[in-house]
PDB file of C-alpha atoms in Angstrom:
ATOM      1  CA  UNK A   1      96.753 110.047  84.951  1.00  0.00           C
ATOM      2  CA  UNK A   2      93.137 109.692  84.067  1.00  0.00           C
ATOM      3  CA  UNK A   3      90.191 109.179  86.326  1.00  0.00           C
ATOM      4  CA  UNK A   4      89.550 105.449  86.090  1.00  0.00           C
ATOM      5  CA  UNK A   5      87.230 104.356  88.890  1.00  0.00           C
ATOM      6  CA  UNK A   6      87.052 100.661  89.654  1.00  0.00           C
ATOM      7  CA  UNK A   7      83.254 100.617  89.791  1.00  0.00           C
ATOM      8  CA  UNK A   8      80.746 100.942  86.984  1.00  0.00           C
ATOM      9  CA  UNK A   9      79.343 104.444  86.483  1.00  0.00           C
ATOM     10  CA  UNK A  10      75.548 104.237  86.475  1.00  0.00           C
ATOM     11  CA  UNK A  11      75.025 107.977  85.957  1.00  0.00           C
ATOM     12  CA  UNK A  12      75.412 109.984  82.793  1.00  0.00           C
ATOM     13  CA  UNK A  13      77.385 112.675  84.609  1.00  0.00           C
ATOM     14  CA  UNK A  14      81.172 112.665  84.250  1.00  0.00           C
ATOM     15  CA  UNK A  15      83.301 112.197  87.314  1.00  0.00           C
ATOM     16  CA  UNK A  16      85.020 115.199  88.839  1.00  0.00           C
ATOM     17  CA  UNK A  17      88.455 115.863  87.416  1.00  0.00           C
ATOM     18  CA  UNK A  18      91.305 114.017  89.082  1.00  0.00           C
ATOM     19  CA  UNK A  19      93.699 116.354  90.823  1.00  0.00           C
ATOM     20  CA  UNK A  20      97.441 115.743  90.642  1.00  0.00           C
ATOM     21  CA  UNK A  21      99.429 115.281  93.820  1.00  0.00           C
ATOM     22  CA  UNK A  22     100.436 118.510  95.510  1.00  0.00           C
ATOM     23  CA  UNK A  23     103.993 117.268  95.970  1.00  0.00           C
ATOM     24  CA  UNK A  24     105.771 114.108  94.812  1.00  0.00           C
ATOM     25  CA  UNK A  25     107.537 113.690  98.122  1.00  0.00           C
ATOM     26  CA  UNK A  26     108.918 110.236  97.292  1.00  0.00           C
ATOM     27  CA  UNK A  27     110.854 111.641  94.331  1.00  0.00           C
ATOM     28  CA  UNK A  28     112.273 114.487  96.417  1.00  0.00           C
ATOM     29  CA  UNK A  29     112.964 112.499  99.604  1.00  0.00           C
ATOM     30  CA  UNK A  30     113.848 108.983  98.456  1.00  0.00           C
ATOM     31  CA  UNK A  31     115.895 108.175 101.559  1.00  0.00           C
ATOM     32  CA  UNK A  32     112.979 109.055 103.833  1.00  0.00           C
ATOM     33  CA  UNK A  33     110.690 106.907 101.687  1.00  0.00           C
ATOM     34  CA  UNK A  34     113.110 103.958 101.856  1.00  0.00           C
ATOM     35  CA  UNK A  35     113.352 104.337 105.636  1.00  0.00           C
ATOM     36  CA  UNK A  36     109.542 104.404 105.889  1.00  0.00           C
ATOM     37  CA  UNK A  37     109.291 101.220 103.802  1.00  0.00           C
ATOM     38  CA  UNK A  38     111.800  99.502 106.114  1.00  0.00           C
ATOM     39  CA  UNK A  39     109.937 100.738 109.194  1.00  0.00           C
ATOM     40  CA  UNK A  40     106.638  99.527 107.731  1.00  0.00           C
ATOM     41  CA  UNK A  41     108.108  96.086 107.040  1.00  0.00           C
ATOM     42  CA  UNK A  42     109.519  95.860 110.575  1.00  0.00           C
ATOM     43  CA  UNK A  43     106.224  96.969 112.165  1.00  0.00           C
ATOM     44  CA  UNK A  44     104.107  94.374 110.361  1.00  0.00           C
ATOM     45  CA  UNK A  45     106.165  91.360 111.492  1.00  0.00           C
ATOM     46  CA  UNK A  46     104.170  88.883 113.540  1.00  0.00           C
ATOM     47  CA  UNK A  47     100.797  90.558 112.886  1.00  0.00           C
ATOM     48  CA  UNK A  48      97.903  88.881 111.133  1.00  0.00           C
ATOM     49  CA  UNK A  49      97.714  90.494 107.655  1.00  0.00           C
ATOM     50  CA  UNK A  50      93.924  90.883 107.763  1.00  0.00           C
ATOM     51  CA  UNK A  51      94.002  92.527 111.196  1.00  0.00           C
ATOM     52  CA  UNK A  52      96.817  94.773 110.018  1.00  0.00           C
ATOM     53  CA  UNK A  53      94.782  95.941 107.019  1.00  0.00           C
ATOM     54  CA  UNK A  54      91.705  96.609 109.180  1.00  0.00           C
ATOM     55  CA  UNK A  55      93.863  98.785 111.432  1.00  0.00           C
ATOM     56  CA  UNK A  56      95.340 100.609 108.434  1.00  0.00           C
ATOM     57  CA  UNK A  57      91.932 101.243 106.898  1.00  0.00           C
ATOM     58  CA  UNK A  58      90.512 102.524 110.194  1.00  0.00           C
ATOM     59  CA  UNK A  59      93.416 104.904 110.848  1.00  0.00           C
ATOM     60  CA  UNK A  60      93.199 106.126 107.252  1.00  0.00           C
ATOM     61  CA  UNK A  61      89.466 106.782 107.677  1.00  0.00           C
ATOM     62  CA  UNK A  62      90.124 108.834 110.793  1.00  0.00           C
ATOM     63  CA  UNK A  63      92.914 110.777 109.077  1.00  0.00           C
ATOM     64  CA  UNK A  64      90.872 111.159 105.882  1.00  0.00           C
ATOM     65  CA  UNK A  65      93.723 109.835 103.756  1.00  0.00           C
ATOM     66  CA  UNK A  66      92.057 108.864 100.489  1.00  0.00           C
ATOM     67  CA  UNK A  67      95.264 107.440  99.027  1.00  0.00           C
ATOM     68  CA  UNK A  68      95.798 105.066 101.967  1.00  0.00           C
ATOM     69  CA  UNK A  69      92.089 104.150 102.066  1.00  0.00           C
ATOM     70  CA  UNK A  70      92.314 103.112  98.434  1.00  0.00           C
ATOM     71  CA  UNK A  71      95.506 101.126  98.992  1.00  0.00           C
ATOM     72  CA  UNK A  72      94.572  99.355 102.207  1.00  0.00           C
ATOM     73  CA  UNK A  73      90.996  98.548 101.231  1.00  0.00           C
ATOM     74  CA  UNK A  74      92.379  96.816  98.151  1.00  0.00           C
ATOM     75  CA  UNK A  75      95.098  95.083 100.176  1.00  0.00           C
ATOM     76  CA  UNK A  76      92.488  93.952 102.731  1.00  0.00           C
ATOM     77  CA  UNK A  77      90.374  92.423  99.974  1.00  0.00           C
ATOM     78  CA  UNK A  78      93.450  90.733  98.499  1.00  0.00           C
ATOM     79  CA  UNK A  79      94.260  89.334 101.978  1.00  0.00           C
ATOM     80  CA  UNK A  80      90.804  87.718 102.091  1.00  0.00           C
ATOM     81  CA  UNK A  81      88.896  90.366 104.027  1.00  0.00           C
ATOM     82  CA  UNK A  82      85.202  90.751 103.219  1.00  0.00           C
ATOM     83  CA  UNK A  83      83.687  93.849 101.668  1.00  0.00           C
ATOM     84  CA  UNK A  84      81.115  93.873 104.459  1.00  0.00           C
ATOM     85  CA  UNK A  85      83.710  94.116 107.230  1.00  0.00           C
ATOM     86  CA  UNK A  86      85.648  96.828 105.393  1.00  0.00           C
ATOM     87  CA  UNK A  87      82.481  98.872 104.844  1.00  0.00           C
ATOM     88  CA  UNK A  88      81.464  98.501 108.507  1.00  0.00           C
ATOM     89  CA  UNK A  89      84.808  99.786 109.834  1.00  0.00           C
ATOM     90  CA  UNK A  90      83.597 103.387 109.870  1.00  0.00           C
ATOM     91  CA  UNK A  91      80.944 102.319 112.406  1.00  0.00           C
ATOM     92  CA  UNK A  92      82.675  99.321 113.960  1.00  0.00           C
ATOM     93  CA  UNK A  93      81.473 100.093 117.490  1.00  0.00           C
ATOM     94  CA  UNK A  94      77.874  99.732 116.317  1.00  0.00           C
ATOM     95  CA  UNK A  95      78.838  96.719 114.206  1.00  0.00           C
ATOM     96  CA  UNK A  96      80.895  94.842 116.795  1.00  0.00           C
ATOM     97  CA  UNK A  97      79.284  91.551 115.796  1.00  0.00           C
ATOM     98  CA  UNK A  98      81.291  91.682 112.542  1.00  0.00           C
ATOM     99  CA  UNK A  99      84.589  91.553 114.465  1.00  0.00           C
ATOM    100  CA  UNK A 100      86.299  89.444 117.094  1.00  0.00           C
ATOM    101  CA  UNK A 101      86.991  90.886 120.537  1.00  0.00           C
ATOM    102  CA  UNK A 102      90.678  90.974 119.623  1.00  0.00           C
ATOM    103  CA  UNK A 103      89.922  92.968 116.470  1.00  0.00           C
ATOM    104  CA  UNK A 104      87.696  95.353 118.450  1.00  0.00           C
ATOM    105  CA  UNK A 105      90.508  95.920 120.936  1.00  0.00           C
ATOM    106  CA  UNK A 106      92.902  96.631 118.056  1.00  0.00           C
ATOM    107  CA  UNK A 107      90.460  99.054 116.432  1.00  0.00           C
ATOM    108  CA  UNK A 108      89.873 100.841 119.734  1.00  0.00           C
ATOM    109  CA  UNK A 109      93.623 101.153 120.258  1.00  0.00           C
ATOM    110  CA  UNK A 110      94.014 102.388 116.683  1.00  0.00           C
ATOM    111  CA  UNK A 111      91.519 105.163 117.342  1.00  0.00           C
ATOM    112  CA  UNK A 112      93.156 106.133 120.635  1.00  0.00           C
ATOM    113  CA  UNK A 113      96.655 106.292 119.108  1.00  0.00           C
ATOM    114  CA  UNK A 114      95.429 108.085 115.970  1.00  0.00           C
ATOM    115  CA  UNK A 115      93.264 110.717 117.662  1.00  0.00           C
ATOM    116  CA  UNK A 116      95.235 111.970 120.644  1.00  0.00           C
ATOM    117  CA  UNK A 117      92.682 114.597 121.637  1.00  0.00           C
ATOM    118  CA  UNK A 118      93.330 114.055 125.344  1.00  0.00           C
ATOM    119  CA  UNK A 119      97.063 113.851 124.786  1.00  0.00           C
ATOM    120  CA  UNK A 120      97.324 110.201 125.799  1.00  0.00           C
ATOM    121  CA  UNK A 121      95.966 106.711 125.224  1.00  0.00           C
ATOM    122  CA  UNK A 122      93.486 105.910 128.029  1.00  0.00           C
ATOM    123  CA  UNK A 123      94.546 103.154 130.438  1.00  0.00           C
ATOM    124  CA  UNK A 124      91.347 101.159 129.867  1.00  0.00           C
ATOM    125  CA  UNK A 125      91.917 101.109 126.085  1.00  0.00           C
ATOM    126  CA  UNK A 126      95.492  99.919 126.539  1.00  0.00           C
ATOM    127  CA  UNK A 127      94.436  97.312 129.116  1.00  0.00           C
ATOM    128  CA  UNK A 128      91.751  95.877 126.787  1.00  0.00           C
ATOM    129  CA  UNK A 129      94.324  95.540 124.028  1.00  0.00           C
ATOM    130  CA  UNK A 130      96.829  93.972 126.441  1.00  0.00           C
ATOM    131  CA  UNK A 131      94.262  91.273 127.301  1.00  0.00           C
ATOM    132  CA  UNK A 132      94.146  90.131 123.663  1.00  0.00           C
ATOM    133  CA  UNK A 133      97.739  90.609 122.551  1.00  0.00           C
ATOM    134  CA  UNK A 134     100.971  89.266 124.018  1.00  0.00           C
ATOM    135  CA  UNK A 135     103.448  92.048 124.801  1.00  0.00           C
ATOM    136  CA  UNK A 136     105.534  91.432 121.673  1.00  0.00           C
ATOM    137  CA  UNK A 137     102.450  91.402 119.428  1.00  0.00           C
ATOM    138  CA  UNK A 138     101.044  94.489 121.171  1.00  0.00           C
ATOM    139  CA  UNK A 139     104.342  96.271 120.591  1.00  0.00           C
ATOM    140  CA  UNK A 140     104.150  95.379 116.900  1.00  0.00           C
ATOM    141  CA  UNK A 141     100.537  96.569 116.739  1.00  0.00           C
ATOM    142  CA  UNK A 142     101.459  99.922 118.290  1.00  0.00           C
ATOM    143  CA  UNK A 143     104.322 100.220 115.805  1.00  0.00           C
ATOM    144  CA  UNK A 144     101.992  99.416 112.884  1.00  0.00           C
ATOM    145  CA  UNK A 145      99.444 102.009 114.057  1.00  0.00           C
ATOM    146  CA  UNK A 146     102.199 104.594 114.388  1.00  0.00           C
ATOM    147  CA  UNK A 147     103.550 103.814 110.922  1.00  0.00           C
ATOM    148  CA  UNK A 148     100.174 104.046 109.148  1.00  0.00           C
ATOM    149  CA  UNK A 149      99.620 107.381 110.862  1.00  0.00           C
ATOM    150  CA  UNK A 150     102.942 108.604 109.459  1.00  0.00           C
ATOM    151  CA  UNK A 151     102.030 107.339 105.966  1.00  0.00           C
ATOM    152  CA  UNK A 152      98.653 109.092 106.299  1.00  0.00           C
ATOM    153  CA  UNK A 153     100.358 112.382 107.083  1.00  0.00           C
ATOM    154  CA  UNK A 154     102.450 112.142 103.913  1.00  0.00           C
ATOM    155  CA  UNK A 155      99.360 111.220 101.886  1.00  0.00           C
ATOM    156  CA  UNK A 156      97.129 113.972 103.243  1.00  0.00           C
ATOM    157  CA  UNK A 157      99.771 116.702 103.231  1.00  0.00           C
ATOM    158  CA  UNK A 158     100.948 115.933  99.700  1.00  0.00           C
ATOM    159  CA  UNK A 159      97.404 115.107  98.516  1.00  0.00           C
ATOM    160  CA  UNK A 160      98.416 111.843  96.924  1.00  0.00           C
ATOM    161  CA  UNK A 161      95.921 110.735  94.289  1.00  0.00           C
ATOM    162  CA  UNK A 162      93.878 107.604  95.077  1.00  0.00           C
ATOM    163  CA  UNK A 163      92.518 105.131  92.570  1.00  0.00           C
ATOM    164  CA  UNK A 164      95.576 103.773  90.801  1.00  0.00           C
ATOM    165  CA  UNK A 165      97.000 101.348  93.370  1.00  0.00           C
ATOM    166  CA  UNK A 166      96.932  97.616  92.649  1.00  0.00           C
ATOM    167  CA  UNK A 167      97.231  95.099  95.510  1.00  0.00           C
ATOM    168  CA  UNK A 168     100.836  94.105  96.155  1.00  0.00           C
ATOM    169  CA  UNK A 169     102.140  96.891  93.933  1.00  0.00           C
ATOM    170  CA  UNK A 170     104.796  97.914  96.462  1.00  0.00           C
ATOM    171  CA  UNK A 171     105.532  94.450  97.881  1.00  0.00           C
TER     172      UNK A 171
END
């Protein structure tokens, strides 16, 4: 693989060398990968695709998963999300006016589920999400957050290489 960024290089310096993945886990654990794909498909049912991608990007930011950030930013754009809203996700609390209250509740829940520093999801975070999502949709959202966190752990641990994904590539 070569380093082929999707933006125009305006400097004369070459990009840093692209590092290969540490481990090609999909090749070595194909049954786990297939199960993850099925779980991902089940978790996304009934969720708005744009909201789902915002959640996936935010969890991937928190987990510092470059591979998933690349994938889900591209998928968000393909789903009709704006560049502005994707860029603002890292500071969504200070940019709340870019998002609906429902999206803010989903992002807050995403952060609470992703970063379990206190060992639990605070009641007030869960209650805010429950005000905006019916129980079935909230269950799906929690499942989707859990699944992207699992994907992130594969990506970060195996150091999957970002930059080569094309929207819908794995659909």
